[in-house]
Coordinates of C-alpha atoms and ligand atoms in Angstrom, one line a residue:
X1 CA -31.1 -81.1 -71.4
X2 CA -33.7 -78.2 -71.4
X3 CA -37.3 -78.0 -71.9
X4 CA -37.6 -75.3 -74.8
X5 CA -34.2 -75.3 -76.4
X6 CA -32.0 -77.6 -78.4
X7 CA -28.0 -77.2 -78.3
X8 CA -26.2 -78.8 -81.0
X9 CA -22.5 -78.3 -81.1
X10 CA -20.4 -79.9 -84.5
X11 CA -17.2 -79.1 -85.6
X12 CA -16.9 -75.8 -83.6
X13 CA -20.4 -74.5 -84.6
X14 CA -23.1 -74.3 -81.6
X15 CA -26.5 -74.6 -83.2
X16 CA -29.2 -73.0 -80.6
X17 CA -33.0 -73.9 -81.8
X18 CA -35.4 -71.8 -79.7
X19 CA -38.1 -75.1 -79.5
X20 CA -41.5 -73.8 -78.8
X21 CA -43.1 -74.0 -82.0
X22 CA -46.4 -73.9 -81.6
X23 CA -45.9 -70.8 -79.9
X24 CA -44.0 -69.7 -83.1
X25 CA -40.9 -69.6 -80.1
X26 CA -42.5 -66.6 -78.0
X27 CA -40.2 -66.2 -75.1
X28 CA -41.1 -67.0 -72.0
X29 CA -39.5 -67.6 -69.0
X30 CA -38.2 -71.2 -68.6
X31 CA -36.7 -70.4 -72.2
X32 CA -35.6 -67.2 -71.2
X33 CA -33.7 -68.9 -68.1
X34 CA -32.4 -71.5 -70.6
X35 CA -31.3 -69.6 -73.2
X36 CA -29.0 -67.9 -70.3
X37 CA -27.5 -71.4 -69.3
X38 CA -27.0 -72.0 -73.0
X39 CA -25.1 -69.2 -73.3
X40 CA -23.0 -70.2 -70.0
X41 CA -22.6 -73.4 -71.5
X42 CA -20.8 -71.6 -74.5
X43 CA -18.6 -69.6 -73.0
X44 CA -17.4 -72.5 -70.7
X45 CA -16.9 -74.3 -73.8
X46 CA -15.5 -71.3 -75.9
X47 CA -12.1 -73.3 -76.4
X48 CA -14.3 -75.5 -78.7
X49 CA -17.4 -73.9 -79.7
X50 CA -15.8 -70.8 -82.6
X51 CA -19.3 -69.5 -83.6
X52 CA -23.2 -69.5 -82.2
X53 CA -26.2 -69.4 -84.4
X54 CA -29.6 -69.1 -82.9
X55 CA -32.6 -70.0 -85.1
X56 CA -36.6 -70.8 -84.6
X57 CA -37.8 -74.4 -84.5
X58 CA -40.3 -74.7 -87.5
X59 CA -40.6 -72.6 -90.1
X60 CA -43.2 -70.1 -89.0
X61 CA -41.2 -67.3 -86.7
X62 CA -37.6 -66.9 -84.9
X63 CA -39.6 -65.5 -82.2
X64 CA -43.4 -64.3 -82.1
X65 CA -42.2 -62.1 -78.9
X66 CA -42.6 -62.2 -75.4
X67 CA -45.0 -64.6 -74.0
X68 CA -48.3 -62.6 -74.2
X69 CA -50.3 -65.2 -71.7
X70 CA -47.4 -65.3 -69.1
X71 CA -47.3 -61.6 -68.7
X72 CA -50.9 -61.1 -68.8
X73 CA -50.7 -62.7 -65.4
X74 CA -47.6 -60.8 -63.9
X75 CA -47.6 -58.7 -60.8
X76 CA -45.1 -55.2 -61.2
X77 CA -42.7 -57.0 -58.9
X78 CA -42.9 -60.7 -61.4
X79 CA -42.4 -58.0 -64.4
X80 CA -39.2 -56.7 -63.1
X81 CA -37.6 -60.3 -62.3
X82 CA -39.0 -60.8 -66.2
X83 CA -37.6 -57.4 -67.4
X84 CA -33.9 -58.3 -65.6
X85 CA -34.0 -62.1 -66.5
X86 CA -34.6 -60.6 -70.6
X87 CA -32.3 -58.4 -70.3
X88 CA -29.0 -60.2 -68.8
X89 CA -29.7 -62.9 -71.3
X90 CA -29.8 -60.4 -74.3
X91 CA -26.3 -59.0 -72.4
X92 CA -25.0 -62.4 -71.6
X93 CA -25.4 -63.2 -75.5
X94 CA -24.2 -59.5 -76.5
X95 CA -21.0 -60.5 -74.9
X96 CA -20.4 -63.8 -76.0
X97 CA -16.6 -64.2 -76.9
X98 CA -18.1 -65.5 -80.1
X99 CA -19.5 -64.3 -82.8
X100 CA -23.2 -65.0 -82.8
X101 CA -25.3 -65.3 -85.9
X102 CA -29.3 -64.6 -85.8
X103 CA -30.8 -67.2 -88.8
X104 CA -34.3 -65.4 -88.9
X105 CA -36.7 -67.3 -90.7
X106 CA -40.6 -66.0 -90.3
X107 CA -41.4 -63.5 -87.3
X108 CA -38.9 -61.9 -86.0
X109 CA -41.4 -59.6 -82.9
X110 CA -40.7 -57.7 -80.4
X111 CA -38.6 -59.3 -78.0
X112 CA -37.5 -61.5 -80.4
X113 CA -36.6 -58.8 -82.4
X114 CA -34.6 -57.3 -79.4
X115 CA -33.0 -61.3 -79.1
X116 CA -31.9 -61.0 -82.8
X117 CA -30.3 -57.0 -82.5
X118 CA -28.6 -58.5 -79.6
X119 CA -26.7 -60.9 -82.2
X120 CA -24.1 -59.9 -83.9
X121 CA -25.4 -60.6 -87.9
X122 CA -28.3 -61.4 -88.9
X123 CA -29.1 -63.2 -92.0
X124 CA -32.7 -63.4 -92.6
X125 CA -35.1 -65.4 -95.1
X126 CA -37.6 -63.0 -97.9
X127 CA -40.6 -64.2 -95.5
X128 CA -38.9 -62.9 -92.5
X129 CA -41.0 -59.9 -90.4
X130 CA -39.7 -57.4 -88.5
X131 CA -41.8 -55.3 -85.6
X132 CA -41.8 -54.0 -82.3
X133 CA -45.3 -54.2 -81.5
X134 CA -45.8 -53.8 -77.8
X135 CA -47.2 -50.2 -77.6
X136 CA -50.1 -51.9 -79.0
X137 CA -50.2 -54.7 -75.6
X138 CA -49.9 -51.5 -73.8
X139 CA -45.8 -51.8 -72.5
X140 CA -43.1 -50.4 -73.8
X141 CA -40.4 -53.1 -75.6
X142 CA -37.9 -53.7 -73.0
X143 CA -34.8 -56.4 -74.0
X144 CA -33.0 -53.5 -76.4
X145 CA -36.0 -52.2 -78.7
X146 CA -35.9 -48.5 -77.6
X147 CA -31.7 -48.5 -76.8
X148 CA -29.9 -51.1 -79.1
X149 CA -32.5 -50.6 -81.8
X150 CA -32.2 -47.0 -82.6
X151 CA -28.3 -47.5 -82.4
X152 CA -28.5 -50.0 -84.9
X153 CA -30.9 -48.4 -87.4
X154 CA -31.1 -44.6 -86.1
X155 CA -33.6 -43.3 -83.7
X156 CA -36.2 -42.1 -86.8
X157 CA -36.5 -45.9 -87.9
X158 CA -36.4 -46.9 -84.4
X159 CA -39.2 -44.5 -83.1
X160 CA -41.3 -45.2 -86.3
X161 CA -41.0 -49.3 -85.2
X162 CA -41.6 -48.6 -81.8
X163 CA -44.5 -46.3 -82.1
X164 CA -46.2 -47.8 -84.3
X165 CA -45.9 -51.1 -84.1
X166 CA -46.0 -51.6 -88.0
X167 CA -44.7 -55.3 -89.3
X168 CA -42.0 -54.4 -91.6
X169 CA -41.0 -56.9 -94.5
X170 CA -37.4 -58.2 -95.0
X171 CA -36.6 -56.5 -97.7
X172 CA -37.3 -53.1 -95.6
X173 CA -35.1 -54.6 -92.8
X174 CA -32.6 -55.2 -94.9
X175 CA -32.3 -51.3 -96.5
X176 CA -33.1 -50.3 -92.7
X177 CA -29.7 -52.0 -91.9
X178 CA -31.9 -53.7 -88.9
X179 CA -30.8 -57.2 -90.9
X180 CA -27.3 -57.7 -92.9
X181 CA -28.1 -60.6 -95.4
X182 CA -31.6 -61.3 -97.1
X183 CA -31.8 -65.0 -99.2
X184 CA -35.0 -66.6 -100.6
X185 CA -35.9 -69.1 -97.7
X186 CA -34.4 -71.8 -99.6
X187 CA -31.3 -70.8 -99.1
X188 CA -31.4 -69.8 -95.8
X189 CA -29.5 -72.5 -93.9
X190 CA -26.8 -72.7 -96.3
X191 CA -26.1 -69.3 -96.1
X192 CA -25.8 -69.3 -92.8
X193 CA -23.7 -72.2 -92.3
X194 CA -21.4 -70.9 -95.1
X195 CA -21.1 -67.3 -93.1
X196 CA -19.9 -69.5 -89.5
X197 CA -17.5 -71.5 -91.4
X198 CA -15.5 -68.4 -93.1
X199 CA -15.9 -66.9 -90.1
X200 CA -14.2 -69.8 -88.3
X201 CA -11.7 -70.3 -91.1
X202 CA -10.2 -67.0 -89.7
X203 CA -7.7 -66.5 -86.4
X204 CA -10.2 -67.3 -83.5
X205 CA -8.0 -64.5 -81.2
X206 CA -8.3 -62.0 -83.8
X207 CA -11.7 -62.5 -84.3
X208 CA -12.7 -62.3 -81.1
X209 CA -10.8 -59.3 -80.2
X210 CA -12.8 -57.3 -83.0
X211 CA -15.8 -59.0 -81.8
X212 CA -14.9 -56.8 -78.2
X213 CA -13.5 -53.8 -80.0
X214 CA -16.9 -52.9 -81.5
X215 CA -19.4 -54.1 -78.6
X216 CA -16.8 -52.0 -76.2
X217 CA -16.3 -49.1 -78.8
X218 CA -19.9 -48.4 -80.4
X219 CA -21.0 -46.4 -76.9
X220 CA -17.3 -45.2 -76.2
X221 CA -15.9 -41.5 -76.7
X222 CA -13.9 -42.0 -80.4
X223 CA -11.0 -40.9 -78.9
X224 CA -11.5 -44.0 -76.1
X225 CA -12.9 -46.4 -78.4
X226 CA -9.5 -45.7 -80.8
X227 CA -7.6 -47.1 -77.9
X228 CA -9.8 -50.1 -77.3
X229 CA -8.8 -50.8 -80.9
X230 CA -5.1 -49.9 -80.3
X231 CA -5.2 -52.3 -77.5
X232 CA -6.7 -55.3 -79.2
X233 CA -4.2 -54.5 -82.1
X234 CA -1.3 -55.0 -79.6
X235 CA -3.2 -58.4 -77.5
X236 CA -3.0 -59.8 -81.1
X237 CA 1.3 -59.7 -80.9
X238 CA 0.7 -61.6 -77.6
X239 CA -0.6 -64.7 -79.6
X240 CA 1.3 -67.5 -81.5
X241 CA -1.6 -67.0 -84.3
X242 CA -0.1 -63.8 -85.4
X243 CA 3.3 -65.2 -85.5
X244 CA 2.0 -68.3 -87.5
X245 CA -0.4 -66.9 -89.6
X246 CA 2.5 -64.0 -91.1
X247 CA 4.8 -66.3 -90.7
X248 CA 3.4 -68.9 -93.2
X249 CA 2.3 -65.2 -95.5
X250 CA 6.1 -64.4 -95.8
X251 CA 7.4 -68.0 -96.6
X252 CA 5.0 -68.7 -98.7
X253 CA 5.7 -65.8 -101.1
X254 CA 9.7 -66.1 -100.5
X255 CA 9.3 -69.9 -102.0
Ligands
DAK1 N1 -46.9 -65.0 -76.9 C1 -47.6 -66.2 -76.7 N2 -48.1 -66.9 -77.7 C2 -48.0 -66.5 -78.9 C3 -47.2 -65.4 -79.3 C4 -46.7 -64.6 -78.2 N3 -46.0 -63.5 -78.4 N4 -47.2 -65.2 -80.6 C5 -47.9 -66.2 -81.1 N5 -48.4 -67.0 -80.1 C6 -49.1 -68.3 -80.2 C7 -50.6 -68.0 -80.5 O1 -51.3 -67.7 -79.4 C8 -51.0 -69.3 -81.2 O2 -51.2 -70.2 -80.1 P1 -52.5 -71.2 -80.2 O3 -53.7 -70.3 -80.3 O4 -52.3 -72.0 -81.4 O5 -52.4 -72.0 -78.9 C9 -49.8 -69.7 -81.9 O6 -48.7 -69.0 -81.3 C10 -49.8 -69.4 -83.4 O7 -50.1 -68.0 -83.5 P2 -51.4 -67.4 -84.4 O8 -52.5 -68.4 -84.4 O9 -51.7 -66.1 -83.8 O10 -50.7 -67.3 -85.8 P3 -51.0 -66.2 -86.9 O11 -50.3 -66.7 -88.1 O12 -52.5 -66.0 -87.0 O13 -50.4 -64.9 -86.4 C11 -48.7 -63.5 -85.4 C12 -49.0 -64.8 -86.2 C13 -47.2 -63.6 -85.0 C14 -48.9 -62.3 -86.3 C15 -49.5 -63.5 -84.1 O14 -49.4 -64.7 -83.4 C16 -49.2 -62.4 -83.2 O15 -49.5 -61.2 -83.4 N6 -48.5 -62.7 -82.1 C17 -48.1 -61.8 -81.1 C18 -47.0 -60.9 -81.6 C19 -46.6 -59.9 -80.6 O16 -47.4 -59.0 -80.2 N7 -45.4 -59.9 -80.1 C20 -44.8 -59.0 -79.1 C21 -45.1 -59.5 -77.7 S1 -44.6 -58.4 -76.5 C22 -38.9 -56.8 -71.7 C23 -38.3 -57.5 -72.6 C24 -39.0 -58.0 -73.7 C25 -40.4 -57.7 -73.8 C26 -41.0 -56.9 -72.9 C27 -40.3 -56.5 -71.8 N8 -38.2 -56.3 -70.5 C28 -36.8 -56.7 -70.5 C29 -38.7 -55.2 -69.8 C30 -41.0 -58.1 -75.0 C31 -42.3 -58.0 -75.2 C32 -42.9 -58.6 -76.3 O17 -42.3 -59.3 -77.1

């Protein structure tokens, strides 16, 4: 169905393969424009499809970055239509209703570094490496690496990647909170596949409600982002999930 991307849905898992390996994935734009309609295609399918995880095709790099030769050749007014394509498909995927893992194995650069902090966990192989390096190509990184990057690992880590471009290894990322499970690469794919599925063994509502509660609440006023959380807590008396799921708690333990 697309040109640079695989989508392989089975039993409520989507499986998204970024599929330019040679180019160890770099993003360019056809894949940045499919990746969008992938995620489209998720959320029209959200009754079926309970969790997304996005990987790398081969085992070299999730993504190498940006496409380097496409935007050596970009006018100012072709980098802004870049700069808004990147950044409504990093939003679009942000705000999936489901949770999205990032299954990092290799590089992991700058704009696919911004792809994976757009994720909501990301478990990442011991060969995985971590940068922003596009002060170096002269630009600044522009899909999340100088906003959603220094909320996720403080603006000190944050300024250090961005400034200096420095490769970091996984087990760095890892104590930097910028990745939330390191394997051996080995055990990478089962790892991950084991996350989705307790994930999906869980109340799809529920889960989905926290997934909003913290994208809504991390840039809210505490006293606002309480009531996001108040709210949520009340949707979830709204759902039959809440009455089964207690339900079969208190009859179970009365037997
Ligand atoms: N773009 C295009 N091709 C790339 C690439 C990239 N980012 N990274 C790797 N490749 C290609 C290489 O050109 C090479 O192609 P062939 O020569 O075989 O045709 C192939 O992938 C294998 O790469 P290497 O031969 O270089 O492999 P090595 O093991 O020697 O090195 C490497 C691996 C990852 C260290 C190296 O390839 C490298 O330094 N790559 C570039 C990494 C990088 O600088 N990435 C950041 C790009 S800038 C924005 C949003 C986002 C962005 C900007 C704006 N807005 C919303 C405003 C993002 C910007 C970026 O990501």
């Amino acid at each position: 169905m697309w040109e640079n991307l695989i989508l392989d849905v089975q039993d409520g898992l989507a499986f998204v393969t970024l599929n330019r390996t040679k180019q160890l994935n770099a993003l360019n734009e056809k894949l940045a424009v499919e990746l969008g309609e992938c995620a489209d295609k998720i959320i029209q399918e959200q009754d079926k499809i309970d969790v997304v995880i996005i990987a790398g095709s081969g085992d070299r790099a999730f993504v190498a970055g940006a496409d380097i030769g496409e935007m050596l050749r970009m006018d100012p007014q072709q980098a802004i239509a870049f700069a808004r394509l990147l950044h409504q498909t990093n939003t679009k995927l942000d705000s999936l209703p489901q949770p999205v893992i990032a299954s990092i194995n290799g590089f992991c650069l700058g704009g696919g570094n911004e792809l994976a902090i757009a994720c909501d966990i990301r478990i990442a192989s011991d060969k995985s490496k971590f940068g922003q390096p596009e002060v170096g190509l002269g630009i600044t990184p522009g899909a999340g690496g100088t906003q959603r990057l220094p909320r996720l690992i403080g603006p000190g880590r944050a300024k250090y990647m961005d400034y200096t471009g420095e490769i970091i290894d996984a087990k760095t990322a890892l104590e930097w909170g910028l990745i939330d499970i390191l394997v051996p690469e080995a055990e990478l794919k089962d790892k991950v596949l084991a996350v989705a599925k307790k994930i999906q063994s869980q109340r799809r509502f529920a889960v989905r409600q926290v997934k909003q509660c913290i994208r809504l609440g991390k840039d809210a006023a505490l006293e606002a982002a309480l009531e996001i959380e108040v709210q949520a807590f009340s949707m979830c008396f709204t759902h039959p999930d809440r009455t089964e799921a207690m339900g079969a708690f208190v009859n179970k333990s009365k037997k």
